[in-house]
Tab-separated table of C-alpha atoms and ligand atoms in Angstrom:
chain	number	residue	atom	x	y	z
A	1	MET	CA	-25.290	37.712	-20.067
A	2	SER	CA	-28.320	40.082	-20.823
A	3	SER	CA	-27.654	43.554	-20.211
A	4	GLY	CA	-30.855	43.620	-17.712
A	5	GLY	CA	-34.499	43.551	-17.459
A	6	CYS	CA	-36.038	39.701	-17.597
A	7	PRO	CA	-33.826	37.099	-17.192
A	8	PHE	CA	-35.768	34.897	-19.380
A	9	ALA	CA	-35.984	37.347	-22.797
A	10	GLY	CA	-33.569	35.684	-24.627
A	11	VAL	CA	-35.707	32.330	-24.138
A	12	GLY	CA	-38.855	33.929	-24.943
A	13	ILE	CA	-37.617	35.554	-28.312
A	14	SER	CA	-36.228	32.204	-29.252
A	15	LEU	CA	-39.593	30.336	-28.262
A	16	PHE	CA	-41.236	33.260	-30.290
A	17	ALA	CA	-38.975	32.647	-33.449
A	18	ALA	CA	-39.958	29.119	-33.210
A	19	LEU	CA	-43.282	29.080	-33.405
A	20	ALA	CA	-43.675	31.796	-35.932
A	21	GLY	CA	-41.503	29.474	-38.066
A	22	LEU	CA	-43.653	26.289	-37.161
A	23	GLY	CA	-46.762	28.750	-38.087
A	24	THR	CA	-44.923	29.454	-41.594
A	25	ILE	CA	-44.432	25.627	-42.087
A	26	LEU	CA	-48.172	24.636	-41.425
A	27	MET	CA	-49.355	27.283	-43.574
A	28	ASN	CA	-47.197	25.827	-46.741
A	29	THR	CA	-48.449	22.756	-46.117
A	30	LYS	CA	-51.734	23.683	-45.949
A	31	ARG	CA	-51.446	25.580	-49.494
A	32	PHE	CA	-49.476	22.615	-50.698
A	33	MET	CA	-52.378	20.248	-50.075
A	34	ARG	CA	-54.628	22.473	-51.714
A	35	GLN	CA	-53.013	22.245	-55.087
A	36	PRO	CA	-53.922	19.020	-57.211
A	37	LEU	CA	-51.192	16.434	-56.310
A	38	GLU	CA	-49.625	15.947	-60.504
A	39	VAL	CA	-48.515	12.668	-60.920
A	40	ARG	CA	-45.634	11.980	-62.789
A	41	LEU	CA	-46.480	12.224	-66.718
A	42	PRO	CA	-45.248	9.593	-68.903
A	43	ALA	CA	-42.756	10.413	-71.401
A	44	GLY	CA	-43.960	12.321	-74.306
A	45	VAL	CA	-46.976	13.758	-72.478
A	46	ASP	CA	-47.354	17.291	-71.088
A	47	ARG	CA	-50.215	19.634	-70.102
A	48	ASP	CA	-50.840	22.678	-71.972
A	49	GLU	CA	-51.732	25.957	-70.429
A	50	GLU	CA	-55.534	25.216	-70.250
A	51	GLY	CA	-54.548	21.835	-68.375
A	52	LYS	CA	-55.323	19.660	-70.917
A	53	LEU	CA	-53.138	16.394	-71.666
A	54	TRP	CA	-50.935	16.008	-74.956
A	55	PHE	CA	-48.939	13.385	-76.578
A	56	ARG	CA	-46.209	14.542	-78.530
A	57	GLU	CA	-44.440	12.043	-81.012
A	58	ILE	CA	-40.725	13.161	-80.281
A	59	SER	CA	-38.102	10.876	-82.119
A	60	GLU	CA	-34.323	11.026	-82.966
A	61	PHE	CA	-35.909	9.226	-85.905
A	62	TRP	CA	-37.719	11.773	-87.368
A	63	LYS	CA	-35.792	14.968	-85.803
A	64	GLY	CA	-36.602	18.398	-85.838
A	65	GLN	CA	-40.896	17.657	-86.016
A	66	CYS	CA	-43.229	15.809	-83.813
A	67	PHE	CA	-47.150	14.902	-84.452
A	68	SER	CA	-48.987	15.738	-81.695
A	69	ILE	CA	-52.522	14.209	-80.144
A	70	ARG	CA	-54.968	15.619	-77.345
A	71	ILE	CA	-55.621	12.943	-74.873
A	72	GLU	CA	-58.728	12.298	-73.441
A	73	LYS	CA	-57.613	9.606	-70.808
A	74	ILE	CA	-54.366	7.708	-70.202
A	75	VAL	CA	-55.620	4.097	-70.032
A	76	TYR	CA	-52.101	2.441	-68.985
A	77	SER	CA	-48.465	3.591	-68.639
A	78	GLY	CA	-45.764	1.223	-67.917
A	79	LYS	CA	-42.703	-0.354	-68.907
A	80	SER	CA	-41.956	-3.890	-70.474
A	81	GLN	CA	-38.356	-5.533	-69.880
A	82	LEU	CA	-37.965	-4.013	-73.514
A	83	GLN	CA	-39.753	-0.726	-74.043
A	84	GLU	CA	-41.772	1.869	-72.409
A	85	ILE	CA	-45.783	1.395	-73.427
A	86	LEU	CA	-48.430	3.797	-73.661
A	87	ILE	CA	-52.009	3.293	-74.550
A	88	PHE	CA	-54.396	6.502	-74.217
A	89	ASP	CA	-57.811	7.707	-75.409
A	90	SER	CA	-57.710	10.867	-77.809
A	91	GLU	CA	-59.945	13.159	-79.160
A	92	LYS	CA	-59.726	12.532	-82.655
A	93	TYR	CA	-58.146	9.333	-83.506
A	94	GLY	CA	-59.696	6.837	-80.770
A	95	ARG	CA	-57.732	4.623	-78.654
A	96	VAL	CA	-53.832	4.802	-79.434
A	97	LEU	CA	-50.908	2.312	-78.639
A	98	VAL	CA	-47.479	3.974	-78.394
A	99	LEU	CA	-44.200	2.002	-78.139
A	100	ASP	CA	-41.056	4.077	-76.785
A	101	GLY	CA	-42.875	6.934	-77.766
A	102	ALA	CA	-43.945	6.058	-81.455
A	103	ILE	CA	-47.287	5.559	-82.199
A	104	GLN	CA	-48.107	2.117	-83.814
A	105	VAL	CA	-51.721	2.000	-83.933
A	106	THR	CA	-54.786	4.245	-83.512
A	107	THR	CA	-58.182	2.856	-83.705
A	108	LEU	CA	-59.077	5.665	-86.443
A	109	ASP	CA	-56.517	4.739	-88.897
A	110	GLU	CA	-54.550	1.495	-88.183
A	111	VAL	CA	-56.929	-0.338	-91.040
A	112	ALA	CA	-54.724	1.186	-93.521
A	113	TYR	CA	-51.591	-0.328	-92.589
A	114	GLN	CA	-53.016	-3.608	-91.278
A	115	GLU	CA	-54.568	-4.090	-94.408
A	116	VAL	CA	-52.167	-3.195	-96.718
A	117	MET	CA	-49.627	-5.069	-94.953
A	118	ALA	CA	-51.645	-8.596	-94.716
A	119	HIS	CA	-53.741	-8.375	-98.285
A	120	THR	CA	-50.703	-7.197	-100.554
A	121	PRO	CA	-48.976	-10.218	-100.461
A	122	MET	CA	-51.803	-12.354	-99.919
A	123	HIS	CA	-53.517	-10.938	-103.371
A	124	LEU	CA	-50.073	-12.150	-104.900
A	125	ILE	CA	-50.681	-16.094	-104.079
A	126	ASN	CA	-53.003	-17.541	-106.512
A	127	ASN	CA	-56.235	-19.045	-105.156
A	128	GLY	CA	-56.073	-21.429	-102.265
A	129	GLU	CA	-52.256	-21.333	-102.146
A	130	CYS	CA	-51.623	-19.850	-99.067
A	131	LYS	CA	-51.433	-22.508	-96.372
A	132	ARG	CA	-49.050	-21.086	-93.849
A	133	ALA	CA	-48.252	-17.450	-92.953
A	134	LEU	CA	-46.132	-15.897	-90.805
A	135	VAL	CA	-46.288	-12.482	-88.767
A	136	ILE	CA	-42.922	-11.391	-87.296
A	137	GLY	CA	-43.626	-8.420	-84.866
A	138	GLY	CA	-47.496	-6.926	-85.076
A	139	GLY	CA	-47.982	-7.866	-81.210
A	140	ASP	CA	-51.002	-5.725	-81.454
A	141	GLY	CA	-52.643	-8.406	-83.586
A	142	GLY	CA	-54.127	-6.037	-86.616
A	143	VAL	CA	-52.132	-8.077	-89.333
A	144	LEU	CA	-53.327	-11.737	-87.668
A	145	ARG	CA	-56.993	-10.200	-87.857
A	146	GLU	CA	-56.807	-9.640	-91.670
A	147	LEU	CA	-54.874	-12.722	-92.477
A	148	ALA	CA	-57.229	-14.848	-90.540
A	149	LYS	CA	-59.907	-13.484	-93.022
A	150	TYR	CA	-58.918	-16.150	-95.548
A	151	PRO	CA	-60.368	-19.569	-95.209
A	152	GLU	CA	-57.748	-21.032	-97.410
A	153	ILE	CA	-54.797	-20.283	-94.328
A	154	GLN	CA	-54.128	-23.519	-92.371
A	155	GLU	CA	-51.823	-21.744	-89.731
A	156	ILE	CA	-50.781	-18.633	-89.093
A	157	TYR	CA	-47.613	-18.095	-86.992
A	158	ILE	CA	-46.955	-14.712	-85.232
A	159	CYS	CA	-43.424	-14.125	-83.582
A	160	GLU	CA	-43.515	-11.181	-81.534
A	161	ILE	CA	-40.600	-10.416	-78.999
A	162	ASP	CA	-42.600	-8.293	-76.260
A	163	GLY	CA	-45.006	-10.472	-74.394
A	164	ASP	CA	-46.521	-7.462	-72.871
A	165	VAL	CA	-47.285	-5.832	-76.277
A	166	ILE	CA	-49.695	-8.764	-76.917
A	167	GLU	CA	-51.052	-9.039	-73.338
A	168	LEU	CA	-51.877	-5.290	-73.246
A	169	SER	CA	-53.191	-5.378	-76.986
A	170	LYS	CA	-55.760	-8.068	-75.987
A	171	LYS	CA	-56.612	-6.510	-72.807
A	172	TYR	CA	-56.990	-2.476	-74.188
A	173	LEU	CA	-57.096	-3.250	-77.962
A	174	SER	CA	-60.079	-5.510	-78.418
A	175	THR	CA	-61.257	-4.199	-82.186
A	176	THR	CA	-57.333	-4.718	-83.422
A	177	SER	CA	-56.253	-8.004	-81.349
A	178	ILE	CA	-59.117	-9.483	-82.197
A	179	GLY	CA	-57.350	-11.983	-84.347
A	180	TYR	CA	-55.680	-13.920	-81.849
A	181	SER	CA	-58.772	-15.585	-81.009
A	182	ASP	CA	-58.763	-17.691	-84.344
A	183	PRO	CA	-57.885	-21.455	-83.733
A	184	ARG	CA	-55.270	-21.238	-86.604
A	185	VAL	CA	-53.166	-19.001	-84.816
A	186	LYS	CA	-49.934	-20.006	-82.814
A	187	VAL	CA	-48.098	-17.395	-80.736
A	188	PHE	CA	-44.446	-17.349	-80.474
A	189	VAL	CA	-42.829	-14.685	-77.922
A	190	GLU	CA	-39.193	-14.349	-78.769
A	191	ASP	CA	-36.406	-12.713	-81.004
A	192	GLY	CA	-37.486	-12.757	-84.647
A	193	PHE	CA	-34.004	-13.887	-85.710
A	194	LYS	CA	-34.231	-16.858	-83.127
A	195	PHE	CA	-37.122	-17.689	-84.311
A	196	LEU	CA	-36.110	-17.448	-88.145
A	197	GLN	CA	-33.118	-19.436	-87.753
A	198	SER	CA	-35.383	-22.274	-85.844
A	199	MET	CA	-37.844	-22.428	-88.704
A	200	ILE	CA	-35.049	-22.682	-91.098
A	201	ASN	CA	-33.399	-25.704	-89.275
A	202	GLU	CA	-37.020	-27.409	-88.749
A	203	GLY	CA	-37.346	-26.709	-92.642
A	204	ILE	CA	-40.716	-24.747	-92.099
A	205	LEU	CA	-41.554	-22.680	-94.888
A	206	PHE	CA	-44.288	-19.968	-95.503
A	207	ASP	CA	-46.337	-18.775	-98.178
A	208	VAL	CA	-46.698	-15.305	-97.023
A	209	VAL	CA	-44.711	-13.810	-94.152
A	210	VAL	CA	-45.440	-10.187	-92.968
A	211	SER	CA	-42.555	-8.520	-90.966
A	212	ASP	CA	-44.545	-5.873	-89.189
A	213	LEU	CA	-41.860	-4.041	-87.032
A	214	SER	CA	-41.791	-0.891	-85.169
A	215	ASP	CA	-38.901	1.708	-86.005
A	216	PRO	CA	-35.490	0.592	-86.329
A	217	ILE	CA	-34.193	2.203	-82.616
A	218	GLY	CA	-35.239	-0.321	-79.869
A	219	PRO	CA	-36.309	-3.490	-80.130
A	220	ALA	CA	-36.511	-3.763	-83.782
A	221	GLU	CA	-33.206	-1.900	-84.604
A	222	SER	CA	-31.189	-5.131	-85.453
A	223	ILE	CA	-34.279	-6.456	-87.569
A	224	PHE	CA	-33.705	-3.592	-90.418
A	225	ASN	CA	-30.367	-4.937	-91.630
A	226	GLY	CA	-29.327	-7.544	-94.251
A	227	GLU	CA	-28.777	-10.666	-92.059
A	228	PHE	CA	-32.599	-10.385	-91.129
A	229	LEU	CA	-33.678	-10.351	-94.956
A	230	GLU	CA	-31.331	-13.345	-95.818
A	231	LEU	CA	-33.181	-15.476	-92.865
A	232	LEU	CA	-36.594	-13.845	-94.245
A	233	ALA	CA	-35.477	-14.929	-97.810
A	234	LYS	CA	-34.873	-18.744	-96.626
A	235	VAL	CA	-38.514	-18.916	-94.977
A	236	VAL	CA	-40.468	-17.928	-97.859
A	237	GLU	CA	-41.906	-20.531	-100.410
A	238	PRO	CA	-39.169	-20.142	-103.336
A	239	LYS	CA	-41.738	-20.627	-105.838
A	240	ASN	CA	-44.954	-18.657	-105.024
A	241	GLY	CA	-44.130	-16.943	-101.484
A	242	VAL	CA	-44.367	-13.685	-100.834
A	243	ALA	CA	-42.946	-11.255	-98.270
A	244	ALA	CA	-43.912	-8.073	-96.772
A	245	LEU	CA	-41.566	-5.698	-94.858
A	246	GLN	CA	-42.645	-2.477	-92.949
A	247	GLY	CA	-40.913	0.091	-95.431
A	248	GLU	CA	-40.408	3.457	-93.307
A	249	CYS	CA	-41.519	6.994	-94.433
A	250	TYR	CA	-39.920	8.106	-98.282
A	251	TRP	CA	-39.947	11.513	-96.662
A	252	LEU	CA	-37.789	11.032	-94.115
A	253	HIS	CA	-35.797	7.470	-94.623
A	254	SER	CA	-34.755	7.852	-98.181
A	255	HIS	CA	-31.452	6.388	-97.092
A	256	LEU	CA	-32.728	3.581	-95.379
A	257	ILE	CA	-35.517	2.441	-97.999
A	258	ARG	CA	-32.638	2.102	-100.664
A	259	GLN	CA	-30.630	0.009	-98.460
A	260	LEU	CA	-33.313	-2.299	-97.797
A	261	VAL	CA	-34.661	-2.501	-101.636
A	262	ASP	CA	-30.742	-3.090	-102.710
A	263	LYS	CA	-30.536	-6.025	-100.359
A	264	SER	CA	-33.948	-7.239	-101.020
A	265	LYS	CA	-33.315	-7.459	-104.807
A	266	SER	CA	-30.110	-9.548	-104.110
A	267	LEU	CA	-32.411	-12.320	-102.517
A	268	PHE	CA	-35.701	-11.997	-104.512
A	269	LYS	CA	-36.545	-11.252	-107.942
A	270	ASN	CA	-38.865	-8.800	-107.820
A	271	VAL	CA	-39.207	-5.615	-105.201
A	272	SER	CA	-41.652	-2.770	-105.227
A	273	TYR	CA	-42.168	-0.358	-102.656
A	274	ALA	CA	-45.959	0.426	-101.861
A	275	THR	CA	-47.164	3.667	-100.089
A	276	ILE	CA	-49.715	3.931	-97.526
A	277	ALA	CA	-51.523	6.972	-96.593
A	278	ILE	CA	-52.158	7.052	-92.518
A	279	PRO	CA	-52.113	10.256	-90.636
A	280	THR	CA	-51.002	9.194	-87.477
A	281	TYR	CA	-47.486	7.634	-89.003
A	282	PRO	CA	-44.678	10.365	-89.401
A	283	CYS	CA	-45.454	12.581	-92.340
A	284	GLY	CA	-48.837	10.678	-92.693
A	285	GLN	CA	-46.849	7.906	-95.203
A	286	ILE	CA	-45.222	4.615	-94.594
A	287	GLY	CA	-44.044	2.002	-96.912
A	288	CYS	CA	-44.762	-1.821	-97.406
A	289	LEU	CA	-41.961	-3.472	-99.371
A	290	VAL	CA	-43.314	-6.281	-101.285
A	291	MET	CA	-40.930	-9.091	-102.449
A	292	SER	CA	-41.291	-12.259	-104.629
A	293	SER	CA	-40.109	-14.135	-107.380
A	294	ASN	CA	-43.340	-13.330	-109.009
A	295	PRO	CA	-43.944	-9.800	-110.161
A	296	VAL	CA	-45.736	-7.935	-107.313
A	297	THR	CA	-47.594	-4.840	-108.748
A	298	VAL	CA	-50.294	-6.438	-110.004
A	299	PRO	CA	-52.762	-8.970	-108.378
A	300	ARG	CA	-52.694	-12.522	-109.252
A	301	ARG	CA	-55.868	-13.494	-107.674
A	302	ASN	CA	-59.316	-12.631	-107.444
A	303	GLY	CA	-61.353	-12.960	-103.895
A	304	GLY	CA	-59.925	-15.372	-101.240
A	305	VAL	CA	-61.512	-12.381	-98.826
A	306	ASN	CA	-65.067	-10.743	-98.947
A	307	PRO	CA	-64.228	-7.026	-100.322
A	308	GLY	CA	-67.153	-6.175	-98.090
A	309	ASP	CA	-64.653	-6.982	-94.700
A	310	LEU	CA	-62.092	-4.377	-96.380
A	311	ARG	CA	-62.052	-0.850	-95.719
A	312	TYR	CA	-58.884	0.498	-97.444
A	313	TYR	CA	-57.044	-2.088	-99.384
A	314	SER	CA	-58.752	-3.169	-103.075
A	315	ARG	CA	-57.645	-4.756	-106.046
A	316	GLU	CA	-57.700	-1.260	-107.775
A	317	LEU	CA	-55.575	0.100	-105.034
A	318	HIS	CA	-53.450	-2.766	-104.775
A	319	SER	CA	-51.517	-1.537	-108.279
A	320	ALA	CA	-51.914	1.927	-107.518
A	321	GLN	CA	-50.029	1.670	-104.195
A	322	PHE	CA	-47.248	0.967	-106.413
A	323	VAL	CA	-47.142	4.398	-108.447
A	324	LEU	CA	-44.774	6.543	-106.605
A	325	PRO	CA	-43.957	10.138	-107.265
A	326	LYS	CA	-40.969	10.558	-109.472
A	327	LEU	CA	-38.741	12.009	-106.775
A	328	VAL	CA	-39.377	8.674	-104.715
A	329	GLU	CA	-39.311	6.499	-107.533
A	330	LYS	CA	-35.863	7.862	-108.347
A	331	PHE	CA	-34.404	7.237	-104.886
A	332	VAL	CA	-35.950	3.707	-104.575
A	333	TYR	CA	-35.001	2.525	-107.723
A	334	GLY	CA	-32.778	4.557	-109.723
A	335	ASP	CA	-29.316	4.043	-110.305
B	401	LIG	N1	-43.230	4.962	-87.047
B	401	LIG	C1	-44.234	3.823	-86.825
B	401	LIG	C2	-43.960	2.515	-87.417
B	401	LIG	C3	-44.814	1.355	-86.693
B	401	LIG	C4	-45.215	0.395	-87.723
B	401	LIG	N2	-45.870	-0.857	-86.934
B	401	LIG	C5	-46.956	-0.737	-86.626
B	401	LIG	C6	-47.540	-1.903	-85.957
B	401	LIG	C7	-48.953	-2.305	-86.387
B	401	LIG	N3	-49.722	-3.416	-86.148
């Protein structure tokens, strides 16, 4: 009971406190609503102090370093059944495709990788001998685009495990995915192992096989093992066929490269590592492992493709790309 005065005094104080509380809530809500709402940023994307968006390529596969690109606009961000897919426009490199946090394609420099991966094996085939080619991975379509420059090829198969990568590349990376529009292209959306096994069962051989894989973490992990190379060797035409495999970075993955070279040497007579300079892959360098029963460091053919259609690869570059720094040569080929 109150000590005296107005019997409703206690009720009045509680009512006042409740109103004051409501006022504070309303004020805070108003203040909150004035702030722009930040949509959750995709993995690998953050804002700097000026509010600018950056993509940072952070991965266990290149621990302790990361390449960053300033984003102008996020074009697509989502998750397929297999991986995170991010596509954005950047200030310096044009449109960028990122899979599971790793840069795959930028409009500025993709040509370096796609041309070497396609034209190096194609220049090891005698004129007119490549009738059937295969791309494993390479869902963005860049290697297809390069192979489609050869009129002699009658069929170009592509086996990509993630159908979303194909569809999104067709939608958002038109200059890269243009190869899909070639009528000789046959698309298979399935696991590379199963696909190779079915080609072996059907007795289908390829004159050129390009394994355009992402890094060996995520969907491409199992592909970098010996079993995959064994299957690969069985679908390459034995006399003149050539295989090219994404060969990772010599500054970061010497152990893996050595393993790949050793395994390939047990399957192919000639194996060499070509180096590619490409600023948006880790350390600005990636390799292309070339395998064949014929020597691979000197091009065997002239032409087949109009040199005016090429921006990175040339006959001169073909041989030069196999010249490696001494320390790299030692771990790639040394005893
Ligand atoms: N660390 C990045 C390796 C990417 C290799 N694949 C690129 C796909 C381009 N077609």
